[in-house]
Amino acid sequence: MDNIIDKISDISGENIYACYQCGKCSAGCPSVEQMDILPNQVIRLIQIGRVELALKSNAIWVCASCFMCSVRCPRGIDLSKIMEALREIHLREDIDHIDIKDVRRENVYELPQIALVANFRKQTG
Ligand code: SF4
Ligand code: SF4
């Protein structure tokens, strides 16, 4: 398990263990209402070695990479990079998070193409 924690640290460049769970990241996160677990809980799961639960959470996909958490963190942790590292690890297993066949036809016509492209870049490997 240390291995995967090292991998998250390597990909993100962040010190997972610097977090002392103050919750300021979650308090300022604009996407938190759509998340099944809070951003500070994502980093806590990694600290205690339950990375598989962090990888299963929808929080890592809902994260909009807005950097609000990194601006607010008193420990200087960029949590958006940790979220990105978790998505990378998931996608490197060759497991896409969404399937183009699941996108409703009306959404394909209604959504801006740039939104669709950005979404597929983020959620498929
Ligand atoms: S703001 Fe920083 S120190 Fe506080 S819980 Fe979030 S990541 Fe941890
Ligand atoms: S980068 Fe992600 S986790 Fe951080 S505040 Fe923005 S949406 Fe929330």
XYZ file of N, CA and C and ligand atoms in Angstrom:
391
model
N 0.829 -1.213 0.000
C 0.000 0.000 0.000
C 0.866 1.266 0.000
N 2.046 1.184 0.715
C 2.961 2.326 0.705
C 3.303 2.718 -0.719
N 3.393 1.669 -1.554
C 3.731 1.863 -2.942
C 2.764 2.810 -3.645
N 1.481 2.581 -3.435
C 0.482 3.415 -4.114
C 0.467 4.820 -3.497
N 0.728 4.914 -2.207
C 0.801 6.243 -1.582
C 2.005 7.009 -2.147
N 3.126 6.279 -2.315
C 4.300 6.910 -2.936
C 3.970 7.381 -4.354
N 3.202 6.535 -5.050
C 2.838 6.876 -6.434
C 1.994 8.158 -6.459
N 1.054 8.264 -5.532
C 0.214 9.476 -5.472
C 1.092 10.695 -5.177
N 2.053 10.522 -4.258
C 2.957 11.637 -3.933
C 3.809 12.005 -5.144
N 4.301 10.970 -5.854
C 5.144 11.224 -7.029
C 4.378 11.974 -8.113
N 3.179 11.481 -8.429
C 2.404 12.094 -9.525
C 1.977 13.513 -9.150
N 1.516 13.684 -7.903
C 0.985 14.997 -7.506
C 2.087 15.977 -7.104
N 3.202 15.424 -6.610
C 4.254 16.295 -6.075
C 3.889 16.868 -4.717
N 2.858 16.335 -4.091
C 2.379 16.864 -2.804
C 2.716 15.922 -1.654
N 2.900 16.514 -0.468
C 3.165 15.732 0.733
C 1.828 15.379 1.413
N 1.392 14.141 1.227
C 0.099 13.688 1.755
C 0.038 13.874 3.276
N 1.166 13.637 3.936
C 1.173 13.617 5.401
C 1.240 15.014 6.026
N 1.351 16.040 5.191
C 1.365 17.404 5.736
C -0.038 17.838 6.176
N -1.062 17.157 5.674
C -2.443 17.545 5.996
C -2.767 17.230 7.447
N -3.313 18.218 8.169
C -3.726 17.956 9.556
C -5.247 18.048 9.713
N -5.962 17.885 8.608
C -7.416 17.722 8.655
C -8.170 18.912 9.254
N -7.778 20.107 8.861
C -8.503 21.276 9.366
C -9.843 21.457 8.666
N -9.968 20.926 7.438
C -11.236 20.995 6.711
C -11.449 22.268 5.916
N -10.462 23.160 5.874
C -10.660 24.414 5.131
C -10.850 24.174 3.635
N -10.218 23.122 3.123
C -10.382 22.795 1.693
C -11.850 22.465 1.405
N -12.438 21.626 2.241
C -13.824 21.203 2.014
C -14.789 22.368 2.216
N -14.489 23.234 3.185
C -15.377 24.362 3.476
C -15.459 25.327 2.288
N -14.417 25.378 1.466
C -14.419 26.322 0.355
C -14.670 25.689 -0.996
N -14.811 24.380 -1.035
C -14.931 23.688 -2.326
C -16.308 23.924 -2.958
N -16.354 24.449 -4.200
C -17.642 24.726 -4.836
C -18.379 23.472 -5.327
N -17.667 22.339 -5.370
C -18.289 21.115 -5.904
C -18.714 20.157 -4.799
N -18.554 20.575 -3.557
C -18.684 19.627 -2.452
C -20.080 18.988 -2.364
N -21.106 19.730 -2.764
C -22.466 19.171 -2.631
C -22.693 17.973 -3.533
N -21.922 17.871 -4.596
C -22.058 16.729 -5.507
C -21.134 15.572 -5.124
N -20.304 15.762 -4.112
C -19.322 14.729 -3.754
C -19.885 13.774 -2.698
N -19.508 12.506 -2.825
C -19.943 11.527 -1.822
C -19.079 11.587 -0.559
N -17.835 11.994 -0.703
C -16.999 12.248 0.471
C -16.312 13.600 0.279
N -15.934 14.209 1.396
C -15.369 15.561 1.345
C -13.913 15.522 0.867
N -13.438 16.618 0.269
C -12.038 16.648 -0.172
C -11.044 16.306 0.942
N -11.273 16.813 2.163
C -10.322 16.467 3.247
C -10.408 14.992 3.611
N -11.578 14.374 3.371
C -11.699 12.936 3.639
C -10.945 12.121 2.588
N -10.864 12.655 1.367
C -10.085 11.966 0.325
C -8.631 11.848 0.783
N -8.073 12.949 1.255
C -6.661 12.917 1.666
C -6.495 12.090 2.944
N -7.491 12.098 3.812
C -7.405 11.289 5.034
C -7.408 9.787 4.701
N -8.238 9.402 3.748
C -8.261 7.987 3.352
C -6.887 7.544 2.844
N -6.223 8.430 2.109
C -4.879 8.083 1.619
C -3.922 7.954 2.805
N -3.995 8.893 3.740
C -3.086 8.858 4.900
C -3.205 7.556 5.687
N -4.433 7.046 5.801
C -4.623 5.835 6.614
C -4.546 4.558 5.772
N -4.141 4.712 4.502
C -3.918 3.537 3.665
C -5.157 2.950 3.024
N -6.275 3.712 3.021
C -7.497 3.203 2.382
C -7.675 3.867 1.007
N -6.626 3.771 0.207
C -6.618 4.436 -1.103
C -7.730 3.905 -1.994
N -8.055 2.606 -1.840
C -9.081 2.020 -2.711
C -10.424 2.736 -2.525
N -10.698 3.211 -1.306
C -11.959 3.935 -1.074
C -11.916 5.313 -1.731
N -10.758 5.946 -1.699
C -10.615 7.238 -2.376
C -10.790 7.056 -3.889
N -10.226 5.962 -4.406
C -10.317 5.707 -5.854
C -11.755 5.410 -6.287
N -12.564 4.864 -5.371
C -13.960 4.541 -5.710
C -14.891 5.738 -5.553
N -14.437 6.784 -4.903
C -15.340 7.903 -4.610
C -15.629 8.700 -5.881
N -16.823 9.324 -5.897
C -17.108 10.174 -7.057
C -16.439 11.542 -6.896
N -15.926 11.816 -5.686
C -15.329 13.132 -5.427
C -14.180 13.434 -6.390
N -13.396 12.405 -6.723
C -12.223 12.658 -7.572
C -12.640 13.041 -9.004
N -13.850 12.636 -9.388
C -14.334 12.958 -10.741
C -15.126 14.262 -10.751
N -15.774 14.548 -9.625
C -16.565 15.779 -9.529
C -15.651 16.998 -9.360
N -14.477 16.777 -8.788
C -13.520 17.881 -8.582
C -13.305 18.637 -9.898
N -13.482 19.955 -9.821
C -13.394 20.781 -11.029
C -12.002 21.380 -11.231
N -11.022 20.960 -10.415
C -9.658 21.492 -10.514
C -9.647 23.017 -10.469
N -10.436 23.555 -9.546
C -10.557 25.021 -9.494
C -9.482 25.669 -8.620
N -8.760 24.857 -7.846
C -7.653 25.301 -6.977
C -8.074 26.082 -5.733
N -9.386 26.162 -5.473
C -9.823 26.865 -4.263
C -9.236 26.208 -3.012
N -9.184 24.885 -3.022
C -8.652 24.171 -1.850
C -7.179 24.517 -1.626
N -6.430 24.617 -2.694
C -4.997 24.893 -2.522
C -4.790 26.317 -2.023
N -5.648 27.234 -2.456
C -5.534 28.619 -1.989
C -5.830 28.702 -0.488
N -6.779 27.877 -0.034
C -7.210 27.959 1.364
C -6.352 27.131 2.327
N -5.578 26.209 1.813
C -4.896 25.255 2.705
C -3.772 25.913 3.510
N -3.847 25.863 4.834
C -2.790 26.469 5.646
C -1.476 25.703 5.575
N -1.513 24.491 5.040
C -0.299 23.681 4.925
C 0.294 23.735 3.526
N -0.327 24.519 2.656
C 0.207 24.688 1.310
C 0.048 23.469 0.416
N -0.928 22.627 0.747
C -1.136 21.418 -0.060
C -2.055 21.748 -1.233
N -1.672 21.306 -2.414
C -2.538 21.482 -3.585
C -3.352 20.197 -3.766
N -4.522 20.197 -3.155
C -5.368 19.004 -3.181
C -5.861 18.689 -4.594
N -5.980 19.713 -5.435
C -6.433 19.448 -6.805
C -5.433 18.535 -7.527
N -4.152 18.656 -7.184
C -3.145 17.778 -7.802
C -3.269 16.345 -7.271
N -3.683 16.218 -6.027
C -3.883 14.872 -5.470
C -5.112 14.227 -6.126
N -6.155 15.022 -6.343
C -7.348 14.514 -7.052
C -6.954 14.061 -8.464
N -6.130 14.856 -9.110
C -5.678 14.517 -10.470
C -4.852 13.226 -10.450
N -3.991 13.088 -9.436
C -3.169 11.876 -9.336
C -4.064 10.638 -9.179
N -5.106 10.753 -8.387
C -6.017 9.612 -8.197
C -6.729 9.269 -9.509
N -7.144 10.294 -10.244
C -7.781 10.023 -11.552
C -6.780 9.340 -12.486
N -5.549 9.819 -12.480
C -4.515 9.223 -13.337
C -4.314 7.742 -13.021
N -4.220 7.432 -11.729
C -4.000 6.041 -11.320
C -5.167 5.171 -11.776
N -6.366 5.681 -11.637
C -7.556 4.943 -12.078
C -7.504 4.721 -13.603
N -7.216 5.772 -14.342
C -7.250 5.674 -15.812
C -6.090 4.836 -16.349
N -4.958 4.833 -15.635
C -3.819 4.020 -16.091
C -4.099 2.528 -15.984
N -5.118 2.167 -15.219
C -5.537 0.763 -15.169
C -6.380 0.413 -16.398
N -6.489 1.401 -17.296
C -7.277 1.230 -18.511
C -8.767 1.091 -18.213
N -9.204 1.775 -17.166
C -10.622 1.766 -16.811
C -11.146 3.188 -17.012
N -11.958 3.374 -18.063
C -12.546 4.690 -18.281
C -13.629 4.935 -17.245
N -13.786 6.208 -16.870
C -14.826 6.513 -15.887
C -16.180 6.669 -16.556
N -16.195 7.111 -17.804
C -17.465 7.199 -18.521
C -17.313 6.539 -19.892
N -18.464 6.119 -20.402
C -18.500 5.493 -21.722
C -19.306 6.408 -22.642
N -18.765 6.667 -23.815
C -19.463 7.589 -24.729
C -20.892 7.122 -25.033
N -21.089 5.804 -24.960
C -22.440 5.274 -25.246
C -23.453 5.682 -24.171
N -22.941 6.058 -22.994
C -23.843 6.437 -21.903
C -24.268 7.903 -21.967
N -23.662 8.658 -22.867
C -24.035 10.069 -22.976
C -25.331 10.170 -23.775
N -26.317 10.841 -23.187
C -27.616 10.923 -23.880
C -27.485 11.752 -25.157
N -28.227 11.302 -26.172
C -28.134 11.940 -27.488
C -28.439 13.439 -27.415
N -29.471 13.807 -26.643
C -29.810 15.238 -26.558
C -28.660 16.051 -25.953
N -27.913 15.415 -25.026
C -26.769 16.128 -24.445
C -25.674 16.357 -25.477
N -25.497 15.374 -26.357
C -24.466 15.513 -27.394
C -24.781 16.728 -28.269
N -26.082 16.949 -28.538
C -26.456 18.077 -29.400
C -26.503 19.393 -28.638
N -26.876 19.314 -27.339
C -27.102 20.554 -26.590
C -25.846 21.119 -25.939
N -24.957 20.240 -25.463
C -23.789 20.733 -24.725
C -22.756 21.326 -25.679
N -22.034 22.347 -25.228
C -20.946 22.875 -26.077
C -19.925 21.762 -26.335
N -19.443 21.685 -27.548
C -18.488 20.624 -27.890
C -17.266 20.656 -26.995
N -16.835 21.856 -26.618
C -15.640 21.970 -25.782
C -15.867 21.309 -24.418
N -17.111 21.370 -23.922
C -17.421 20.740 -22.631
C -17.328 19.225 -22.757
N -17.833 18.705 -23.871
C -17.770 17.252 -24.090
C -16.320 16.788 -24.232
N -15.556 17.528 -25.018
C -14.150 17.135 -25.245
C -13.374 17.192 -23.930
N -13.576 18.268 -23.169
C -12.848 18.425 -21.897
C -13.215 17.296 -20.949
N -14.501 16.950 -20.942
C -14.967 15.886 -20.057
C -14.371 14.538 -20.422
N -14.322 14.245 -21.705
C -13.743 12.967 -22.123
C -12.244 12.928 -21.884
N -11.592 14.067 -22.013
C -10.145 14.109 -21.709
C -9.907 13.771 -20.244
N -10.800 14.269 -19.401
C -10.618 14.076 -17.965
C -11.004 12.665 -17.533
N -12.032 12.099 -18.156
C -12.632 10.884 -17.605
C -12.351 9.602 -18.389
N -11.527 9.723 -19.431
C -11.148 8.504 -20.164
C -9.634 8.498 -20.353
N -9.097 7.272 -20.458
C -7.648 7.135 -20.554
C -7.131 7.080 -21.973
S -7.022 22.591 3.991
Fe -5.058 21.486 3.774
S -4.512 20.849 5.867
Fe -6.669 21.428 5.897
S -7.787 19.486 5.556
Fe -7.513 20.433 3.545
S -5.608 19.579 2.710
Fe -5.646 19.156 4.925
S -9.873 21.789 -6.869
Fe -11.463 20.203 -6.605
S -11.416 19.670 -4.425
Fe -10.322 21.608 -4.668
S -11.861 23.187 -4.248
Fe -11.813 22.863 -6.479
S -13.385 21.325 -6.900
Fe -12.955 21.262 -4.671
